[in-house]
Amino acid sequence: MERINYQHLYYFWTVAKYGSISKACEVLHLAQPTISGQLAVLEQSVGTQLLRKEGRKLALTDTGRTVFNYAEEIFTLGRELTQTLKGRNSERGLRLHLGITDALPKLIAYRLIAPLLQPPEPVQIICYEDKTERLLSEINLHTIDMVLSDSPATPASGARVFNHLLGESAVGIFAAPSLAARYRQDFPRSLNGAPFLLPTTNTALRRSLNQWFDDNELSPSIQAEVEDSALLKTFGAAGVGVFFSPLAVANEINRQYGTELLGKTEGVFERFYAITAQRKLKHPSVAAILANAQQGLFEVWDSESIECVGT
């Protein structure tokens, strides 16, 4: 492969950043044929497609996302160099590229990340939310430093990674005030036939909840199955159904969504993991997240790394 033309890379980065060639033309003050032609030359140079059409916008391919992440680093460093040459101090500090799986409760993710927002040295956190499989592929490409997940990576993922158990929380049942008043008496038997909002069947929590329903002889009326934890709570706040969430953030859930806690699901726990490419953690912010978890953010059992080798 020929050496990358950084002018072409800059055009690609601008198009990807704004989502369309027409918007990039406005920013760069160039004609559309010029940018389209330079993008074609760049794709020919790297040997694969970097952008694809999704409706009216352009979206990154898998390779395009990798190239964009590197371009982001390159042009950020370029801006810092310009500032340094002009006598200004850089405020960038340490950067942490963090993946967060769809199913991980966002309040849990925030609690894990929050200590990094007030360190002695500034940490710039870049968060990516996606499905576990996609995030694990980014770890292998070293474009993400760590993934926060509700379940460990398995050999079936095909990624050579290490799981670090951060801790666990008991799980509670929450509802909007109108539903809470209806189902609070004779809990949990009152929930037989109640409207439920459940995580999708591919999540670890859903498998535990199915067993809990069986143990308590409950037949839920499933109103919706939602993979994204924040969207599920939004439905719950609107009174669509009752929902499950970690008790570790019960106060935050009730305050943010205006819901009430109905009760605890005996024997059901949700675990939280950090997934990294190395057993020995080199990134100081990654090590800090594990250390903070051990200091009582959750009921921590064991944070020793467990190797997970793809087959």
mmCIF file of N, CA and C in Angstrom, residues 129-179:
data_model
loop_
_atom_site.group_PDB
_atom_site.id
_atom_site.type_symbol
_atom_site.label_atom_id
_atom_site.label_comp_id
_atom_site.label_asym_id
_atom_site.label_seq_id
_atom_site.Cartn_x
_atom_site.Cartn_y
_atom_site.Cartn_z
ATOM 1 N N GLU A 129 -21.102 3.436 22.168
ATOM 2 C CA GLU A 129 -22.118 2.466 22.576
ATOM 3 C C GLU A 129 -22.464 1.592 21.383
ATOM 4 N N ASP A 130 -22.434 0.270 21.585
ATOM 5 C CA ASP A 130 -22.717 -0.639 20.480
ATOM 6 C C ASP A 130 -22.964 -2.027 21.045
ATOM 7 N N LYS A 131 -23.193 -2.972 20.159
ATOM 8 C CA LYS A 131 -23.342 -4.355 20.573
ATOM 9 C C LYS A 131 -21.990 -4.904 20.988
ATOM 10 N N THR A 132 -22.008 -5.895 21.871
ATOM 11 C CA THR A 132 -20.769 -6.432 22.429
ATOM 12 C C THR A 132 -19.824 -6.916 21.342
ATOM 13 N N GLU A 133 -20.342 -7.632 20.351
ATOM 14 C CA GLU A 133 -19.493 -8.202 19.311
ATOM 15 C C GLU A 133 -18.732 -7.121 18.558
ATOM 16 N N ARG A 134 -19.416 -6.037 18.234
ATOM 17 C CA ARG A 134 -18.766 -4.945 17.509
ATOM 18 C C ARG A 134 -17.690 -4.280 18.364
ATOM 19 N N LEU A 135 -17.975 -4.085 19.630
ATOM 20 C CA LEU A 135 -16.997 -3.445 20.513
ATOM 21 C C LEU A 135 -15.775 -4.327 20.722
ATOM 22 N N LEU A 136 -15.986 -5.641 20.812
ATOM 23 C CA LEU A 136 -14.848 -6.549 20.983
ATOM 24 C C LEU A 136 -13.939 -6.523 19.756
ATOM 25 N N SER A 137 -14.526 -6.371 18.572
ATOM 26 C CA SER A 137 -13.696 -6.272 17.371
ATOM 27 C C SER A 137 -12.854 -5.009 17.402
ATOM 28 N N GLU A 138 -13.397 -3.939 17.989
ATOM 29 C CA GLU A 138 -12.637 -2.685 18.100
ATOM 30 C C GLU A 138 -11.489 -2.822 19.095
ATOM 31 N N ILE A 139 -11.695 -3.637 20.144
ATOM 32 C CA ILE A 139 -10.602 -3.897 21.088
ATOM 33 C C ILE A 139 -9.449 -4.586 20.365
ATOM 34 N N ASN A 140 -9.783 -5.560 19.526
ATOM 35 C CA ASN A 140 -8.734 -6.274 18.786
ATOM 36 C C ASN A 140 -7.964 -5.358 17.850
ATOM 37 N N LEU A 141 -8.647 -4.312 17.352
ATOM 38 C CA LEU A 141 -7.984 -3.348 16.477
ATOM 39 C C LEU A 141 -7.278 -2.252 17.269
ATOM 40 N N HIS A 142 -7.404 -2.325 18.616
ATOM 41 C CA HIS A 142 -6.777 -1.352 19.531
ATOM 42 C C HIS A 142 -7.305 0.060 19.311
ATOM 43 N N THR A 143 -8.564 0.179 18.847
ATOM 44 C CA THR A 143 -9.189 1.490 18.747
ATOM 45 C C THR A 143 -10.016 1.809 19.988
ATOM 46 N N ILE A 144 -10.230 0.800 20.845
ATOM 47 C CA ILE A 144 -10.910 0.979 22.120
ATOM 48 C C ILE A 144 -10.015 0.403 23.211
ATOM 49 N N ASP A 145 -9.896 1.113 24.321
ATOM 50 C CA ASP A 145 -9.034 0.667 25.414
ATOM 51 C C ASP A 145 -9.717 -0.366 26.303
ATOM 52 N N MET A 146 -11.040 -0.238 26.454
ATOM 53 C CA MET A 146 -11.749 -1.120 27.370
ATOM 54 C C MET A 146 -13.226 -1.116 27.033
ATOM 55 N N VAL A 147 -13.908 -2.237 27.305
ATOM 56 C CA VAL A 147 -15.352 -2.325 27.146
ATOM 57 C C VAL A 147 -15.982 -2.590 28.502
ATOM 58 N N LEU A 148 -17.030 -1.846 28.849
ATOM 59 C CA LEU A 148 -17.824 -2.101 30.034
ATOM 60 C C LEU A 148 -19.052 -2.886 29.602
ATOM 61 N N SER A 149 -19.302 -4.033 30.253
ATOM 62 C CA SER A 149 -20.348 -4.930 29.788
ATOM 63 C C SER A 149 -21.092 -5.553 30.960
ATOM 64 N N ASP A 150 -22.320 -6.034 30.668
ATOM 65 C CA ASP A 150 -23.104 -6.753 31.674
ATOM 66 C C ASP A 150 -22.815 -8.243 31.659
ATOM 67 N N SER A 151 -21.955 -8.689 30.748
ATOM 68 C CA SER A 151 -21.610 -10.111 30.682
ATOM 69 C C SER A 151 -20.176 -10.243 30.188
ATOM 70 N N PRO A 152 -19.491 -11.324 30.558
ATOM 71 C CA PRO A 152 -18.105 -11.496 30.117
ATOM 72 C C PRO A 152 -18.048 -11.910 28.657
ATOM 73 N N ALA A 153 -16.925 -11.640 28.014
ATOM 74 C CA ALA A 153 -16.697 -12.150 26.668
ATOM 75 C C ALA A 153 -16.472 -13.654 26.753
ATOM 76 N N THR A 154 -16.902 -14.363 25.750
ATOM 77 C CA THR A 154 -16.757 -15.814 25.709
ATOM 78 C C THR A 154 -15.849 -16.204 24.549
ATOM 79 N N PRO A 155 -15.329 -17.431 24.550
ATOM 80 C CA PRO A 155 -14.502 -17.868 23.416
ATOM 81 C C PRO A 155 -15.225 -17.768 22.082
ATOM 82 N N ALA A 156 -16.557 -17.868 22.102
ATOM 83 C CA ALA A 156 -17.328 -17.802 20.857
ATOM 84 C C ALA A 156 -17.225 -16.438 20.191
ATOM 85 N N SER A 157 -16.817 -15.409 20.946
ATOM 86 C CA SER A 157 -16.702 -14.070 20.358
ATOM 87 C C SER A 157 -15.553 -13.984 19.370
ATOM 88 N N GLY A 158 -14.616 -14.938 19.444
ATOM 89 C CA GLY A 158 -13.483 -14.938 18.532
ATOM 90 C C GLY A 158 -12.417 -13.919 18.867
ATOM 91 N N ALA A 159 -12.511 -13.285 20.022
ATOM 92 C CA ALA A 159 -11.547 -12.255 20.406
ATOM 93 C C ALA A 159 -10.669 -12.750 21.558
ATOM 94 N N ARG A 160 -9.385 -12.462 21.470
ATOM 95 C CA ARG A 160 -8.484 -12.789 22.573
ATOM 96 C C ARG A 160 -8.480 -11.606 23.540
ATOM 97 N N VAL A 161 -9.266 -11.731 24.582
ATOM 98 C CA VAL A 161 -9.439 -10.639 25.531
ATOM 99 C C VAL A 161 -9.440 -11.196 26.946
ATOM 100 N N PHE A 162 -9.474 -10.293 27.915
ATOM 101 C CA PHE A 162 -9.478 -10.675 29.322
ATOM 102 C C PHE A 162 -10.663 -10.016 30.012
ATOM 103 N N ASN A 163 -11.384 -10.811 30.799
ATOM 104 C CA ASN A 163 -12.529 -10.321 31.556
ATOM 105 C C ASN A 163 -12.106 -9.960 32.970
ATOM 106 N N HIS A 164 -12.552 -8.813 33.461
ATOM 107 C CA HIS A 164 -12.275 -8.375 34.820
ATOM 108 C C HIS A 164 -13.622 -8.126 35.508
ATOM 109 N N LEU A 165 -13.964 -8.943 36.480
ATOM 110 C CA LEU A 165 -15.222 -8.775 37.189
ATOM 111 C C LEU A 165 -15.130 -7.556 38.101
ATOM 112 N N LEU A 166 -15.974 -6.569 37.850
ATOM 113 C CA LEU A 166 -15.973 -5.346 38.647
ATOM 114 C C LEU A 166 -16.823 -5.486 39.902
ATOM 115 N N GLY A 167 -17.905 -6.239 39.821
ATOM 116 C CA GLY A 167 -18.782 -6.391 40.973
ATOM 117 C C GLY A 167 -20.161 -6.821 40.538
ATOM 118 N N GLU A 168 -21.088 -6.816 41.462
ATOM 119 C CA GLU A 168 -22.450 -7.220 41.166
ATOM 120 C C GLU A 168 -23.428 -6.437 42.031
ATOM 121 N N SER A 169 -24.671 -6.442 41.612
ATOM 122 C CA SER A 169 -25.729 -5.771 42.366
ATOM 123 C C SER A 169 -26.974 -6.631 42.337
ATOM 124 N N ALA A 170 -27.696 -6.662 43.460
ATOM 125 C CA ALA A 170 -29.020 -7.273 43.459
ATOM 126 C C ALA A 170 -29.915 -6.478 42.522
ATOM 127 N N VAL A 171 -30.986 -7.121 42.047
ATOM 128 C CA VAL A 171 -31.874 -6.511 41.064
ATOM 129 C C VAL A 171 -33.231 -6.238 41.690
ATOM 130 N N GLY A 172 -33.779 -5.054 41.422
ATOM 131 C CA GLY A 172 -35.094 -4.680 41.924
ATOM 132 C C GLY A 172 -36.090 -4.494 40.805
ATOM 133 N N ILE A 173 -37.355 -4.392 41.181
ATOM 134 C CA ILE A 173 -38.435 -4.148 40.226
ATOM 135 C C ILE A 173 -38.955 -2.729 40.446
ATOM 136 N N PHE A 174 -39.046 -1.952 39.365
ATOM 137 C CA PHE A 174 -39.432 -0.549 39.425
ATOM 138 C C PHE A 174 -40.667 -0.318 38.556
ATOM 139 N N ALA A 175 -41.414 0.739 38.874
ATOM 140 C CA ALA A 175 -42.600 1.065 38.090
ATOM 141 C C ALA A 175 -42.964 2.523 38.289
ATOM 142 N N ALA A 176 -43.707 3.057 37.324
ATOM 143 C CA ALA A 176 -44.290 4.384 37.487
ATOM 144 C C ALA A 176 -45.249 4.348 38.672
ATOM 145 N N PRO A 177 -45.485 5.477 39.359
ATOM 146 C CA PRO A 177 -46.314 5.480 40.579
ATOM 147 C C PRO A 177 -47.682 4.813 40.414
ATOM 148 N N SER A 178 -48.326 4.988 39.264
ATOM 149 C CA SER A 178 -49.656 4.390 39.079
ATOM 150 C C SER A 178 -49.590 2.867 39.079
ATOM 151 N N LEU A 179 -48.578 2.309 38.423
ATOM 152 C CA LEU A 179 -48.418 0.856 38.411
ATOM 153 C C LEU A 179 -47.914 0.350 39.753
#
